[in-house]
Tab-separated table of C-alpha atoms and ligand atoms in Angstrom:
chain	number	residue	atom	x	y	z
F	25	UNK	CA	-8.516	-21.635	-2.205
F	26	UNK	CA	-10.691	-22.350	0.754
F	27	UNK	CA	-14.333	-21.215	0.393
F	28	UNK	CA	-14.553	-20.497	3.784
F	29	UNK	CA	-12.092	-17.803	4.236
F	30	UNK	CA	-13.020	-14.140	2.944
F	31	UNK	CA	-11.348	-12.716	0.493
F	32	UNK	CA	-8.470	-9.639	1.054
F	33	UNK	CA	-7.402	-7.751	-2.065
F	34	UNK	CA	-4.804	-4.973	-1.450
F	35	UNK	CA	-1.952	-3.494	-3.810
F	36	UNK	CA	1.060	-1.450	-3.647
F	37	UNK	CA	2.697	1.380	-6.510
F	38	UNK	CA	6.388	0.178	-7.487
F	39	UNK	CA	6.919	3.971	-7.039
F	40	UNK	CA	10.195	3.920	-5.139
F	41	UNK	CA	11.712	1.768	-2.941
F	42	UNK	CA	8.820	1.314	-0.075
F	43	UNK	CA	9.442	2.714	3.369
F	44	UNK	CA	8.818	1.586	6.752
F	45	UNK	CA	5.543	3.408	6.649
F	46	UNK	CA	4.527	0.976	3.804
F	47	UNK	CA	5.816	-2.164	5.703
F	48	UNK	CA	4.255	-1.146	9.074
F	49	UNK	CA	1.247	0.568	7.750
F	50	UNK	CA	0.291	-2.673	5.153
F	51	UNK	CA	2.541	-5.001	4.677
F	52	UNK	CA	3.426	-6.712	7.810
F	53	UNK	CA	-0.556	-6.569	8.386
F	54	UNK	CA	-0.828	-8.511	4.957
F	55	UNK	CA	1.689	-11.325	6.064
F	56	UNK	CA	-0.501	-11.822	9.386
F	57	UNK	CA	-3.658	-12.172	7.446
F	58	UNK	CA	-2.865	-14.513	5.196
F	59	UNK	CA	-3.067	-17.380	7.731
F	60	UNK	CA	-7.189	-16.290	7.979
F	61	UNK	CA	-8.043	-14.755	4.827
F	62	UNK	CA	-7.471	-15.805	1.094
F	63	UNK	CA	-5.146	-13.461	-0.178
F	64	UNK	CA	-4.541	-11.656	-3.473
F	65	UNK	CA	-1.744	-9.259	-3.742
F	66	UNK	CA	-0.339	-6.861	-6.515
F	67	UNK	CA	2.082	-5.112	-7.816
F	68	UNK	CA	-0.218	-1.563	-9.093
F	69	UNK	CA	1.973	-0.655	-11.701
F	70	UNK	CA	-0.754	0.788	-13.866
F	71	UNK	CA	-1.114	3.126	-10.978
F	72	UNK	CA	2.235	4.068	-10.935
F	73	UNK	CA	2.452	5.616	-14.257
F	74	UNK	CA	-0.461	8.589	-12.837
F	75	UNK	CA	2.852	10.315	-12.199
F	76	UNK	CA	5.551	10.496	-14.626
F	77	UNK	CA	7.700	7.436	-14.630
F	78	UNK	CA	10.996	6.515	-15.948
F	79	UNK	CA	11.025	3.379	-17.916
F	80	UNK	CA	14.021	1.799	-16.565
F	81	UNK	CA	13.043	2.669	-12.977
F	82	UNK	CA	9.796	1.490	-12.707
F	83	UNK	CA	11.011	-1.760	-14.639
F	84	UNK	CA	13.643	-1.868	-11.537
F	85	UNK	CA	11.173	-0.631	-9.268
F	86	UNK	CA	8.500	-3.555	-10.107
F	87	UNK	CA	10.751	-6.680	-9.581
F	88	UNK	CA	12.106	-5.058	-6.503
F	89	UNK	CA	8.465	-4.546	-5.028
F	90	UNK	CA	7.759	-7.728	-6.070
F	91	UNK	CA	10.877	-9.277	-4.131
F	92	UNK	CA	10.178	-7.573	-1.086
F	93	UNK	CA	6.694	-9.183	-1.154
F	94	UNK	CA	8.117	-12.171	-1.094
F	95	UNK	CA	10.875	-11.288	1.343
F	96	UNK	CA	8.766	-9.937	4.177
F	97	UNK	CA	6.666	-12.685	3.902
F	98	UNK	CA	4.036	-12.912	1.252
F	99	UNK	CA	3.635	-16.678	0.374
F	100	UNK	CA	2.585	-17.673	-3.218
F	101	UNK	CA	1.865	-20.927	-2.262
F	102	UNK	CA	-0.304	-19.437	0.093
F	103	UNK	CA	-1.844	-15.851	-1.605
F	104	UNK	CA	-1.790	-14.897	-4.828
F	105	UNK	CA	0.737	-12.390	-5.975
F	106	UNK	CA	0.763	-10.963	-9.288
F	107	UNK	CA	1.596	-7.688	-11.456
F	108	UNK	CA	-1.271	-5.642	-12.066
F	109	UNK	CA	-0.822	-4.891	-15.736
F	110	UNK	CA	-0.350	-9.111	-16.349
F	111	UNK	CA	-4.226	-9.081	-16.166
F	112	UNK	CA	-5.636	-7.082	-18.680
F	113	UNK	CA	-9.162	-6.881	-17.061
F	114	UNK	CA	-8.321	-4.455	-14.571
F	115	UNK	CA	-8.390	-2.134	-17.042
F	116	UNK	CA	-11.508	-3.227	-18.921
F	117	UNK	CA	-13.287	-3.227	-15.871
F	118	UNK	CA	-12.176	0.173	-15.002
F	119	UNK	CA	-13.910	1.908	-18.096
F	120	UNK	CA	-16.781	-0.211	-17.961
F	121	UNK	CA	-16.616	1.162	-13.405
F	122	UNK	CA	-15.834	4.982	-15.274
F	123	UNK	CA	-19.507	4.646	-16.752
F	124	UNK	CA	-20.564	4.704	-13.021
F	125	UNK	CA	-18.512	7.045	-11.492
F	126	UNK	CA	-19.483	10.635	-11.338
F	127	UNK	CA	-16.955	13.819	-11.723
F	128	UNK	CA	-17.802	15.181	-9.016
F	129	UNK	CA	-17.141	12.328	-6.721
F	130	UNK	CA	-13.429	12.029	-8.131
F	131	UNK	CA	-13.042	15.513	-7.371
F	132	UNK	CA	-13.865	14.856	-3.803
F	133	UNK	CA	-10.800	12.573	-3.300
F	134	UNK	CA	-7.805	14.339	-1.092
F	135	UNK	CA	-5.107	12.060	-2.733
F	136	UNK	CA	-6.608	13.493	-6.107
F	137	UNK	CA	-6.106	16.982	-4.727
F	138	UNK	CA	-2.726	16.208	-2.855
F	139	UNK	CA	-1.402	15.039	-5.880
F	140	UNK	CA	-2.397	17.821	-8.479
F	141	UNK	CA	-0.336	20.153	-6.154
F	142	UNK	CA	2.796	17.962	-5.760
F	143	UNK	CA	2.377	17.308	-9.737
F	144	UNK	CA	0.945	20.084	-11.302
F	145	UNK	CA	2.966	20.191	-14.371
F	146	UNK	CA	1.300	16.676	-15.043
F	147	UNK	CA	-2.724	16.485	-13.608
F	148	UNK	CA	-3.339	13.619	-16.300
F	149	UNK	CA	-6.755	11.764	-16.735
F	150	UNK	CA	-5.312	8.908	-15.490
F	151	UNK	CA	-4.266	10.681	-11.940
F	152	UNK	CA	-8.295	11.950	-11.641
F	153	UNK	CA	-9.479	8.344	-12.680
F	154	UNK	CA	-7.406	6.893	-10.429
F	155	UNK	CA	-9.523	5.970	-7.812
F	156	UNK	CA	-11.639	3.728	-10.242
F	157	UNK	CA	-8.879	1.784	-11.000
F	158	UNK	CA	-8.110	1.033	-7.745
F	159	UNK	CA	-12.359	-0.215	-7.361
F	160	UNK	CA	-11.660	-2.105	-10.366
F	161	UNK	CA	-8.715	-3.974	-8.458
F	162	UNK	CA	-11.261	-4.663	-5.502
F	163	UNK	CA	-14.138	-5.330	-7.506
F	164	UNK	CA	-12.928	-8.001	-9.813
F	165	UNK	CA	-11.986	-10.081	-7.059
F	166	UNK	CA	-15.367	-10.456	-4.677
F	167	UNK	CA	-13.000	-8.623	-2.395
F	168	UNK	CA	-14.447	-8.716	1.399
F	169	UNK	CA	-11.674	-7.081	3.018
F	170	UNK	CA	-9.057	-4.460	2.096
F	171	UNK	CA	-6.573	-3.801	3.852
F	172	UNK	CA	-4.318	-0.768	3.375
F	173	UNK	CA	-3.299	2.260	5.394
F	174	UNK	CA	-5.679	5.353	7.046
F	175	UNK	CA	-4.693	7.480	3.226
F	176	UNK	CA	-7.091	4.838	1.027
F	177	UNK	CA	-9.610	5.199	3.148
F	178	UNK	CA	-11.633	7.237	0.968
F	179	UNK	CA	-10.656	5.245	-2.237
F	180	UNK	CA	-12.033	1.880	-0.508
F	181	UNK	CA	-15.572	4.306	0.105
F	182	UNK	CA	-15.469	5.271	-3.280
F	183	UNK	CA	-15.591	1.596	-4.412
F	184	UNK	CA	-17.701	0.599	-2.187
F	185	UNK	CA	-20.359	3.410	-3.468
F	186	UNK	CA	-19.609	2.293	-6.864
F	187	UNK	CA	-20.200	-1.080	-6.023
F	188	UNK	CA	-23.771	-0.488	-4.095
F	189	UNK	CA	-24.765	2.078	-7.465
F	190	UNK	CA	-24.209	-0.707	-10.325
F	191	UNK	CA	-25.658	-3.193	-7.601
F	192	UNK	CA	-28.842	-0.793	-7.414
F	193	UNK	CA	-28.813	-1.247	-11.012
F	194	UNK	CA	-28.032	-4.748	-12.216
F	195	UNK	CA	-28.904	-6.624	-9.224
F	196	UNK	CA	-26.571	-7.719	-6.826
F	197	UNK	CA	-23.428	-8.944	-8.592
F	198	UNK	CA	-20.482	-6.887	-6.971
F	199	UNK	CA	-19.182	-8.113	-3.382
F	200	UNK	CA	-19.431	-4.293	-1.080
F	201	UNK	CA	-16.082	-4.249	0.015
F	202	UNK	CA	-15.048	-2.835	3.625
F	203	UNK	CA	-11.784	-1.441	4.615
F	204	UNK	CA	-9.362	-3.008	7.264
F	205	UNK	CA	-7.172	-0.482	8.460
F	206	UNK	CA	-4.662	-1.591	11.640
F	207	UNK	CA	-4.893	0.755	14.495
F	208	UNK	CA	-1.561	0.885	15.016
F	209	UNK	CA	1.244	1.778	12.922
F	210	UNK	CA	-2.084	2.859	10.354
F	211	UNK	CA	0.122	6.627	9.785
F	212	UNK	CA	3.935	6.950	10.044
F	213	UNK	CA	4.464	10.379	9.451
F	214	UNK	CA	7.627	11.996	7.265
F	215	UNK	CA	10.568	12.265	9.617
F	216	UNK	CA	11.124	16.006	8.016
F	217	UNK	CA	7.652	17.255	7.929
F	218	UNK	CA	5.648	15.148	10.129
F	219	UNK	CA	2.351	16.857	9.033
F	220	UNK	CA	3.094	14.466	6.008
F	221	UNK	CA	2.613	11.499	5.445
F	222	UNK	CA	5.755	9.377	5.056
F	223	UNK	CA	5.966	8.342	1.260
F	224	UNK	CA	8.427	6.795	-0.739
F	225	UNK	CA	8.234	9.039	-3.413
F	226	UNK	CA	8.980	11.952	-1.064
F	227	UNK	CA	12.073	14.397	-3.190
F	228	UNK	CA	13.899	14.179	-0.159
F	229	UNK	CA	15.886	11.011	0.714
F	230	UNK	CA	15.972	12.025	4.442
F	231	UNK	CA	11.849	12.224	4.597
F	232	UNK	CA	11.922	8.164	4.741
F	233	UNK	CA	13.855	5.462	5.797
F	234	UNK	CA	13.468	2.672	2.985
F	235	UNK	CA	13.251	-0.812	3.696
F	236	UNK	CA	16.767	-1.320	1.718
F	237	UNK	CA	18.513	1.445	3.553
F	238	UNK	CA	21.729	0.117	5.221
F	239	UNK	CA	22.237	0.654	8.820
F	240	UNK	CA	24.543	3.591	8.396
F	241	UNK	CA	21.832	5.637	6.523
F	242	UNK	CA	19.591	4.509	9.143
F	243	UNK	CA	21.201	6.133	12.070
F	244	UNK	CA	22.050	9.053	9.810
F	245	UNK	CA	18.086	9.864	8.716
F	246	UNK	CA	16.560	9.471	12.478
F	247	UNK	CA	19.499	11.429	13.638
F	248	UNK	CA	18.301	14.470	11.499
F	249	UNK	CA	14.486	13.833	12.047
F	250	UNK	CA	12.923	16.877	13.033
F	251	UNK	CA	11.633	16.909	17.001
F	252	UNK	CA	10.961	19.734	19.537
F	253	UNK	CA	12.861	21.558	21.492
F	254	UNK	CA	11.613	20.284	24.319
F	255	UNK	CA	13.999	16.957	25.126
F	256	UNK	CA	10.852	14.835	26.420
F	257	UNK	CA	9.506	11.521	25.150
F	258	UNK	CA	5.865	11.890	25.707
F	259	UNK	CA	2.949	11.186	22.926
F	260	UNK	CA	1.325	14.190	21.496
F	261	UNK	CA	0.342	14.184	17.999
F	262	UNK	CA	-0.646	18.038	18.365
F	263	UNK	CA	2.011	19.294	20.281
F	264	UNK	CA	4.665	16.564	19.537
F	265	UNK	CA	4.013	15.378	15.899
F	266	UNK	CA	8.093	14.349	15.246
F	267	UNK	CA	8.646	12.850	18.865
F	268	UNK	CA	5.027	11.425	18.843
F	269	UNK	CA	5.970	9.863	14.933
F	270	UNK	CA	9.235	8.065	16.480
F	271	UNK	CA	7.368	6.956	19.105
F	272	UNK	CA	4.522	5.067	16.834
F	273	UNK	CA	8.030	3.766	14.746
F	274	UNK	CA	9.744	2.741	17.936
F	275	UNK	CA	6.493	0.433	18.759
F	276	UNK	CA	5.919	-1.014	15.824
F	277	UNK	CA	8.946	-2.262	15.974
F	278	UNK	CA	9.221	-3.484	19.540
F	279	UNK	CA	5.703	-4.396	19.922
F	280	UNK	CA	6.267	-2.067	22.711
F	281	UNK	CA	3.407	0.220	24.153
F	282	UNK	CA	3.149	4.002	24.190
F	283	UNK	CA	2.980	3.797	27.911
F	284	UNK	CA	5.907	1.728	28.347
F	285	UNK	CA	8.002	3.346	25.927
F	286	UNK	CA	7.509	7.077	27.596
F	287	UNK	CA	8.532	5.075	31.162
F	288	UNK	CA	11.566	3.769	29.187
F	289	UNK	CA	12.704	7.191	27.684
F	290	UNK	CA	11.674	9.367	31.054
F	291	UNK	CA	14.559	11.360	31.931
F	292	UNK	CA	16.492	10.710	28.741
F	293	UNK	CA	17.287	13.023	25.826
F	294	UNK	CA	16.287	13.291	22.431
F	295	UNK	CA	19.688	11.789	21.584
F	296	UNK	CA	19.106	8.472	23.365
F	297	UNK	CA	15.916	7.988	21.941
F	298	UNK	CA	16.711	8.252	18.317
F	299	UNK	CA	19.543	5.725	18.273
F	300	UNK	CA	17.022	3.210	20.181
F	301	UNK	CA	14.175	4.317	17.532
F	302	UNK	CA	16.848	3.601	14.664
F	303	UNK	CA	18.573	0.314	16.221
F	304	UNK	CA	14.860	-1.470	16.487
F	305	UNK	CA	14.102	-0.382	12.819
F	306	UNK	CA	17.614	-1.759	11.526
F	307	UNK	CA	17.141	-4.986	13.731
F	308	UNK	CA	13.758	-5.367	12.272
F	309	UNK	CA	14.841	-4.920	8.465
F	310	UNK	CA	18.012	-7.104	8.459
F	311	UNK	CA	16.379	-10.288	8.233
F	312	UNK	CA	14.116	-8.667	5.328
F	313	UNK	CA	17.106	-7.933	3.734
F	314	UNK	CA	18.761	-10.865	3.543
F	315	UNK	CA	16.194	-12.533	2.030
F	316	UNK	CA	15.791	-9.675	-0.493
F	317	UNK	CA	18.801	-10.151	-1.521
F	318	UNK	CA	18.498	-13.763	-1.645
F	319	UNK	CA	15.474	-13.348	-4.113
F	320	UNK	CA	16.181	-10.464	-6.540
F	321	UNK	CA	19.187	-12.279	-7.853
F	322	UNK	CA	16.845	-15.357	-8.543
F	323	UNK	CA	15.064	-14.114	-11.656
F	324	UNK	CA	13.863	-17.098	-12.715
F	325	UNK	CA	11.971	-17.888	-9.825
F	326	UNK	CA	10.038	-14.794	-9.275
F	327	UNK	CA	9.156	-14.682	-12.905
F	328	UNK	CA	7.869	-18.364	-12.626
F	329	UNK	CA	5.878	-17.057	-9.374
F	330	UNK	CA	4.535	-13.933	-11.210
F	331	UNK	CA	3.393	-15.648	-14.233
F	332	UNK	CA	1.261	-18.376	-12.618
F	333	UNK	CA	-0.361	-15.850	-10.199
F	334	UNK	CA	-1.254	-14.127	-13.030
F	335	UNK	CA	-3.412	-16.587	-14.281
F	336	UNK	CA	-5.185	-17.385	-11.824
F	337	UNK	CA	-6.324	-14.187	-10.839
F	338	UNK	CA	-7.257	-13.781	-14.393
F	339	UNK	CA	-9.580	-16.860	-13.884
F	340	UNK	CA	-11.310	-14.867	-11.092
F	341	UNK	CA	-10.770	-11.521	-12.673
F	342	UNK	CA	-12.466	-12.728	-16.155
F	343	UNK	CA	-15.436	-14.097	-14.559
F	344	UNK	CA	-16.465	-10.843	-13.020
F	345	UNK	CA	-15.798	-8.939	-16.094
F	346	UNK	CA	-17.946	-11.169	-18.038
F	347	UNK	CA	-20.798	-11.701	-15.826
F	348	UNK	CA	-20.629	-7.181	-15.476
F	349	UNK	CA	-20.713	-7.155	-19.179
F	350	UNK	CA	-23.720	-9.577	-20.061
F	351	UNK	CA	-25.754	-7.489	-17.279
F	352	UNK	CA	-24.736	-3.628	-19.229
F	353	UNK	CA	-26.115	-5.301	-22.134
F	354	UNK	CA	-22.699	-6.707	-24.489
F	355	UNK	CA	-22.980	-9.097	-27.102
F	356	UNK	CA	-20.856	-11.527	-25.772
U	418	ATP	P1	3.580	7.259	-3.251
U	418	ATP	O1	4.559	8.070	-2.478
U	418	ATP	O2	4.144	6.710	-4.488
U	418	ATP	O3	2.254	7.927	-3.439
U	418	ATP	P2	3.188	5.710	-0.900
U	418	ATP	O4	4.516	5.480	-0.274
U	418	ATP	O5	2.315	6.688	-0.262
U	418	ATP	O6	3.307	5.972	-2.426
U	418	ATP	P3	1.424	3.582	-1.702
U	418	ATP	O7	1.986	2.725	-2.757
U	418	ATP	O8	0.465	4.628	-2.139
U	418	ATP	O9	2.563	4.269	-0.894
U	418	ATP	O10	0.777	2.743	-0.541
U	418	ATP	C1	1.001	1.389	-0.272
U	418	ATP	C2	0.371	1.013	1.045
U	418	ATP	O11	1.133	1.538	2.114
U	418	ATP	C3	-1.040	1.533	1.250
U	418	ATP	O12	-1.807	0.547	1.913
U	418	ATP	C4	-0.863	2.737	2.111
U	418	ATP	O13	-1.992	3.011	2.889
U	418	ATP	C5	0.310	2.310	2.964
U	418	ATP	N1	1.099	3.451	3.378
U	418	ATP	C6	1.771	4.284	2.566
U	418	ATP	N2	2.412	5.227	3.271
U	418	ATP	C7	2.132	4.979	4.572
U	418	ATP	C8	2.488	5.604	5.791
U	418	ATP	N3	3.269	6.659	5.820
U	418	ATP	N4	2.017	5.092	6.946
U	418	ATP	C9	1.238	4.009	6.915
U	418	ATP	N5	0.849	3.375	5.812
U	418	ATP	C10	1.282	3.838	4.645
U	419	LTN	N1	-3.854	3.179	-4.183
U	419	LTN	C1	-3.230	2.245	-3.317
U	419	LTN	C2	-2.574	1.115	-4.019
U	419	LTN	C3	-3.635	0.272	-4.541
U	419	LTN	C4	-4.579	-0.489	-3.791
U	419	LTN	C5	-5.421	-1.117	-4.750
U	419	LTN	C6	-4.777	-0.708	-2.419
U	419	LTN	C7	-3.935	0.092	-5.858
U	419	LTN	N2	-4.996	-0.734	-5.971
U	419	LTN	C8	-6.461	-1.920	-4.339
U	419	LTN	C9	-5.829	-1.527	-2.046
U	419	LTN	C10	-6.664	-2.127	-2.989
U	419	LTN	C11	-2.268	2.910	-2.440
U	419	LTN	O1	-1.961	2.306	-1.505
U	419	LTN	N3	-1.829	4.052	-2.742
């Protein structure tokens, strides 16, 4: 790893099949960065289980994440890319973080609240603590910059307060991490309720259009996203929010301007516009799929890539933990 280059720590929940909102809101950002930065990447499946899980899904669901990584890009010759639970100090470190982290700060958290009203048969510790383990994740690594999408915003501020408190305290031996959050393509919105944000663990299959979905299913889901009756391509996130949404989809995938894409659509329906929105999505993901494909039926190798990764974070994760631990006061 080269001194010289900060450090990025960011993570994804195998929680479903990831969407275009996770590719163009993180992960495409991730592959560009790891030419400047030095990388570390994860698979947050101790995050996952906040919300009930079934076993043989999120078994499925973590070697899939873990081949798209690879598949859009991610390099573990050049980044590190591991499993989260492989490195047991993530969740050392988060009880020893817990000890700094007050209630009522948790409470604060929208994804806290968001998620006690789409799961409120199952508000579990572990979905309120959740935010520490994600500052444990960035913490352990001398993380510099994080880069995820607009919704973690407040998570990253919550580690970074954590961070500055037990620095305040112990003198400074956490790295004050900042957030690096893209300006475009930062929000892709649910193609059924764009007040929401897309998500991949959305109950309805036509909310998102998953990085695996087939062409067909592609067409299908931005022929049923929900618009205005107004047949105009022009950006308005107040007004607009579903034509505005296809729009920001429709440039990340061209590269294409808001500008130029409301001269390209002027004069043409709703109709026209969604099969261009959907053809540029599909032409992006087909290479991504073919090399998915290529990797998930390669076991051997991802398991090889997994395992080494997870050592050497746990050389870099260990060393923090330690160095916390002497400072609290452990007999070590
Ligand atoms: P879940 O539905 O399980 O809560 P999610 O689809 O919202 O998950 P996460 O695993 O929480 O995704 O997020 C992975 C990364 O993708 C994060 O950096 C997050 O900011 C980003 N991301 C998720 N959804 C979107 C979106 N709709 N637009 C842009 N970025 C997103
Ligand atoms: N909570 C994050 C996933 C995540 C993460 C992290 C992101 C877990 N640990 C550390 C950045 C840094 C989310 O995207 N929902």
């Amino acid at each position: 790893m080269d001194k010289a280059k900060k450090r990025v720590f960011s993570a994804i929940q195998p929680s479903g099949t990831l969407t275009i909102g996770n590719y163009f809101g993180a992960l495409k950002n991730h592959v560009a960065m790891q030419e400047d930065y030095d990388c570390i990447f994860s698979v947050a499946d101790l995050h996952a289980i906040t919300v009930k899980q079934e076993p043989e899904k999120l078994y499925m669901h973590t070697l899939e994440l873990y081949a798209i990584f690879l598949a859009v890009g991610l390099d573990p010759e050049k980044s590190i890319i591991f499993i989260q639970s492989h490195v047991p100090a993530h969740t050392e470190f988060t009880w020893l973080l817990n000890c700094f982290t007050q209630f009522g700060e948790l409470s604060r958290m929208h994804q806290f609240k968001e998620k006690s009203k789409t799961h409120s048969d199952n508000i579990n510790a572990g979905l309120f603590d959740y935010p520490v383990l994600m500052a444990a994740d960035i913490l352990l690594y001398n993380t510099e910059l994080v880069p995820t999408g607009q919704d973690q915003k407040q998570h990253i501020e919550l580690a970074r307060n954590v961070a500055q408190r037990v620095n305040g305290i112990y003198g400074d031996i956490l790295v004050v991490p900042e957030p690096y959050i893209p300006r475009t393509g930062a929000k892709i919105t649910s193609l059924q309720d764009p007040s929401k944000k897309m998500s991949k663990s959305d109950s309805n299959i036509n909310a998102f259009i998953s990085i695996l979905d087939e062409p067909d299913t592609i067409i299908k889901k931005f022929k049923r996203a929900v618009t205005d009756s107004e047949a105009l391509v022009k950006f308005d996130e107040e007004s607009k929010p579903g034509v505005s949404n296809l729009m920001n989809i429709y440039s990340c995938a061209t590269g294409r301007s808001i500008a130029e894409i409301e001269k390209e659509f002027e004069g043409k329906g709703y109709g026209d516009f969604k099969m261009a929105v959907a053809q540029s999505v599909v032409d992006v993901l087909s290479p991504i799929q073919a090399e998915y494909k290529r990797i998930i039926s390669d076991k051997a190798y991802m398991s090889k890539k997994f395992t080494v990764a997870a050592e050497r974070a746990a050389d870099i994760a260990n060393d923090t933990l330690r160095r916390l631990k002497e400072k609290i006061g452990f007999y070590i």
